[in-house]
Each structure stands twice: as structure tokens, then as C-alpha cells.
Amino acid sequence: MQFGRYFEEFEVGEIYKHWPGKTVTEYDDHLFCLLTMNHHPLHLDNHFASTTTDFKQNVVVGNYIYSLLLGMSVEDVSGKAIANLEIESLRHVKPTFHGDTIYGETEVLETTPSKSKDDRGIVNVETRGYKQDGEIVCIFRRKVLVPKRNYGNVRGGDQPGRPVPIKETR
């Protein structure tokens, strides 16, 4: 199974459909809010959300959806990355609610070989997240510093640092 890509494997216009999707539970949302100290009642207080907001229910915190999509994209986009360089833009387009299932896809927008080191390059991508009905909920663009194949070969290939099992002796 491939985990990430080398710079040479990215092609402008290519779209990676991340699989599987993730159904967002109330637990996921509340735990993320508590871990990040986001105590806004829109996310945590069902009575508040149902009586004082247009949505009439808790809204999943947007940064959880962004983080979820970012994580979904690692296997296809940044699994071999040297560094995440920049988040160019982040838009929360529509709300997400408990019970919604999030799917993601990432499109390669641009590839630029490094000017200072010949063993890497910058990949610019846009990730789109959508719900089970296809409605887009989140879009972000980022730049990732990705190794070329020669970088990987020098450092141990596709699974650098993986130990070799020691044969059992009896």
C-alpha cells in the first residue's frame, strides 16, 4: 500500500478521492472542543443551540472538520512530506452536524521543483470536504514540501526506518 507520493508522482489536475469517509459523532465533536479549549455553546450546549441559533442544533466545530480532512489526505498527499509549508486558505462553506459523514478529495494545483535543493519540490493542492449528500462543507489550499524519489532512496526507500525482523532461533 502506498503512503504518500514522491514529487515525480504528482500530476497537475489529478484528483485523489480519500477513503473511507468518517461519520462525525457528538463524542468526536465534544472531545475535540474540550481538547482545544473551544467552549463555545454552539458546539457543546444542545439547549443553547436548539433555542437560540438558526440551526436549532449543535454545529460541529469547523477546525475538527478541517483536521479530519487534513488527516484523510495524508495517505494520498503528504505521507512522504518533508514539511507542510503553508495553509494558503481555509473556508468553512457550510455547517456540519452530528451524524453527518465527511468525505474528502484533493486536487493537485501546481508542482514546483525546489530552486535550492534538487531532491525535493513543492506541491500545491486543494482539499475539498463534503457531506453524504455531496454538499461541500470545507475547502482549503496548502503547500507541501515533498521529496523526490532520489531523496527517498538515500534514506531507506518507501518505508524508511522500518526495522528488519530478527529470525527466531530455537
Coordinates of C-alpha atoms in Angstrom, one line a residue:
M1 CA 0.0 0.0 0.0
Q2 CA 1.3 3.4 -0.9
F3 CA 1.7 6.0 1.8
G4 CA 2.2 9.5 0.3
R5 CA 3.9 10.2 -3.0
Y6 CA 7.2 11.3 -4.3
F7 CA 7.4 14.7 -6.1
E8 CA 7.6 12.9 -9.5
E9 CA 4.3 11.1 -8.8
F10 CA 2.2 14.3 -8.6
E11 CA 0.4 15.4 -11.8
V12 CA -1.3 18.8 -12.0
G13 CA -5.1 18.2 -12.4
E14 CA -5.1 14.8 -10.7
I15 CA -7.7 14.3 -8.0
Y16 CA -7.3 11.9 -5.1
K17 CA -10.6 10.7 -3.6
H18 CA -9.8 9.9 0.1
W19 CA -11.4 6.8 1.5
P20 CA -13.1 5.9 3.7
G21 CA -15.4 8.7 4.9
K22 CA -15.9 9.5 8.6
T23 CA -19.3 9.9 10.4
V24 CA -18.9 12.7 12.9
T25 CA -20.3 11.8 16.3
E26 CA -21.3 14.1 19.2
Y27 CA -18.4 12.5 21.1
D28 CA -15.9 13.4 18.3
D29 CA -17.1 17.0 18.3
H30 CA -17.2 17.5 22.1
L31 CA -13.8 15.8 22.7
F32 CA -12.2 18.0 20.0
C33 CA -13.7 21.1 21.6
L34 CA -12.6 20.1 25.0
L35 CA -9.0 19.2 23.9
T36 CA -8.7 22.6 22.1
M37 CA -10.5 24.6 24.8
N38 CA -13.2 25.8 22.4
H39 CA -16.1 26.0 24.9
H40 CA -18.5 27.9 22.6
P41 CA -22.0 26.8 23.5
L42 CA -22.9 26.4 19.8
H43 CA -20.8 23.3 19.9
L44 CA -21.3 22.0 23.4
D45 CA -24.7 23.1 24.7
N46 CA -27.6 21.5 23.0
H47 CA -30.2 23.6 24.7
F48 CA -28.4 26.8 23.7
A49 CA -28.1 25.6 20.1
S50 CA -31.7 24.5 19.8
T51 CA -33.2 27.6 21.3
T52 CA -31.0 30.5 20.2
T53 CA -29.5 29.6 16.8
D54 CA -30.8 29.4 13.2
F55 CA -29.5 25.8 13.0
K56 CA -31.6 24.5 16.0
Q57 CA -28.9 22.0 16.8
N58 CA -25.2 21.8 17.7
V59 CA -22.8 22.7 14.9
V60 CA -19.6 20.6 14.7
V61 CA -16.6 22.9 15.3
G62 CA -15.1 23.8 11.9
N63 CA -11.5 23.1 12.9
Y64 CA -12.4 19.5 13.6
I65 CA -13.7 19.1 10.1
Y66 CA -10.5 20.8 8.7
S67 CA -8.3 18.5 10.8
L68 CA -10.3 15.4 9.8
L69 CA -9.9 16.3 6.1
L70 CA -6.2 17.1 6.5
G71 CA -5.8 13.6 8.2
M72 CA -7.7 11.9 5.4
S73 CA -5.4 13.4 2.8
V74 CA -2.1 12.3 4.4
E75 CA -2.1 8.8 2.8
D76 CA -2.5 10.3 -0.7
V77 CA -0.7 13.7 -0.4
S78 CA 1.7 14.2 2.4
G79 CA 2.6 10.8 3.7
K80 CA 6.2 11.3 2.5
A81 CA 6.3 15.0 3.1
I82 CA 9.4 16.7 4.4
A83 CA 7.3 19.6 5.7
N84 CA 3.9 21.3 5.5
L85 CA 4.8 24.8 4.4
E86 CA 1.7 26.8 4.3
I87 CA -2.1 26.8 4.5
E88 CA -3.0 29.4 1.8
S89 CA -6.7 29.5 2.5
L90 CA -9.3 27.8 4.6
R91 CA -13.0 28.2 4.1
H92 CA -15.8 26.7 6.1
V93 CA -18.6 26.7 3.4
K94 CA -21.5 25.0 5.2
P95 CA -22.1 23.7 8.7
T96 CA -21.7 20.1 9.7
F97 CA -23.9 18.4 12.3
H98 CA -23.6 15.3 14.5
G99 CA -24.3 12.2 12.3
D100 CA -23.0 13.7 9.1
T101 CA -20.5 11.7 7.2
I102 CA -17.5 13.6 5.8
Y103 CA -15.7 12.6 2.6
G104 CA -12.7 14.3 1.0
E105 CA -10.8 14.7 -2.2
T106 CA -7.6 16.6 -3.1
E107 CA -6.7 18.1 -6.4
V108 CA -3.1 18.8 -7.4
L109 CA -3.0 22.5 -8.5
E110 CA 0.8 23.0 -9.1
T111 CA 4.1 21.4 -8.7
T112 CA 7.4 23.4 -8.5
P113 CA 10.8 21.8 -8.2
S114 CA 12.9 23.3 -5.4
K115 CA 15.3 26.0 -6.5
S116 CA 17.8 25.3 -3.7
K117 CA 17.8 21.5 -3.4
D118 CA 17.4 19.1 -6.3
D119 CA 16.0 16.3 -4.2
R120 CA 12.6 17.9 -3.4
G121 CA 9.8 20.1 -4.7
I122 CA 6.7 22.0 -3.6
V123 CA 3.2 20.6 -4.3
N124 CA 0.2 23.0 -4.1
V125 CA -3.1 21.2 -3.5
E126 CA -6.7 22.0 -2.8
T127 CA -8.7 19.7 -0.5
R128 CA -12.5 19.7 -0.5
G129 CA -14.7 18.1 2.1
Y130 CA -18.3 17.2 1.5
K131 CA -21.1 15.5 3.3
Q132 CA -23.0 12.4 2.5
D133 CA -25.3 14.3 0.2
G134 CA -22.4 15.8 -1.7
E135 CA -22.7 19.3 -0.2
I136 CA -19.3 21.0 0.1
V137 CA -18.5 22.0 3.8
C138 CA -14.8 22.9 3.8
I139 CA -12.2 23.9 1.3
F140 CA -8.5 24.5 1.9
R141 CA -5.3 25.0 -0.1
R142 CA -1.9 24.1 1.2
K143 CA 1.7 23.8 0.0
V144 CA 3.7 20.7 0.9
L145 CA 7.4 20.1 0.6
V146 CA 7.7 16.6 -0.9
P147 CA 10.9 14.6 -1.6
K148 CA 11.9 13.3 -5.0
R149 CA 12.5 9.6 -5.4
N150 CA 16.3 10.0 -5.0
Y151 CA 15.7 11.6 -1.6
G152 CA 13.7 8.6 -0.5
N153 CA 16.2 6.1 -2.0
V154 CA 19.1 7.7 0.0
R155 CA 17.0 7.5 3.2
G156 CA 15.7 3.9 3.1
G157 CA 13.1 3.8 0.3
D158 CA 9.4 3.8 0.7
Q159 CA 9.4 2.7 4.4
P160 CA 12.5 4.4 5.9
G161 CA 13.3 3.5 9.4
R162 CA 11.4 0.2 9.3
P163 CA 13.3 -2.5 11.2
V164 CA 14.0 -5.9 9.8
P165 CA 12.6 -8.7 12.0
I166 CA 15.2 -10.9 13.7
K167 CA 14.7 -14.5 12.9
E168 CA 13.7 -16.7 15.8
T169 CA 16.3 -19.1 16.9
R170 CA 15.5 -22.3 18.8

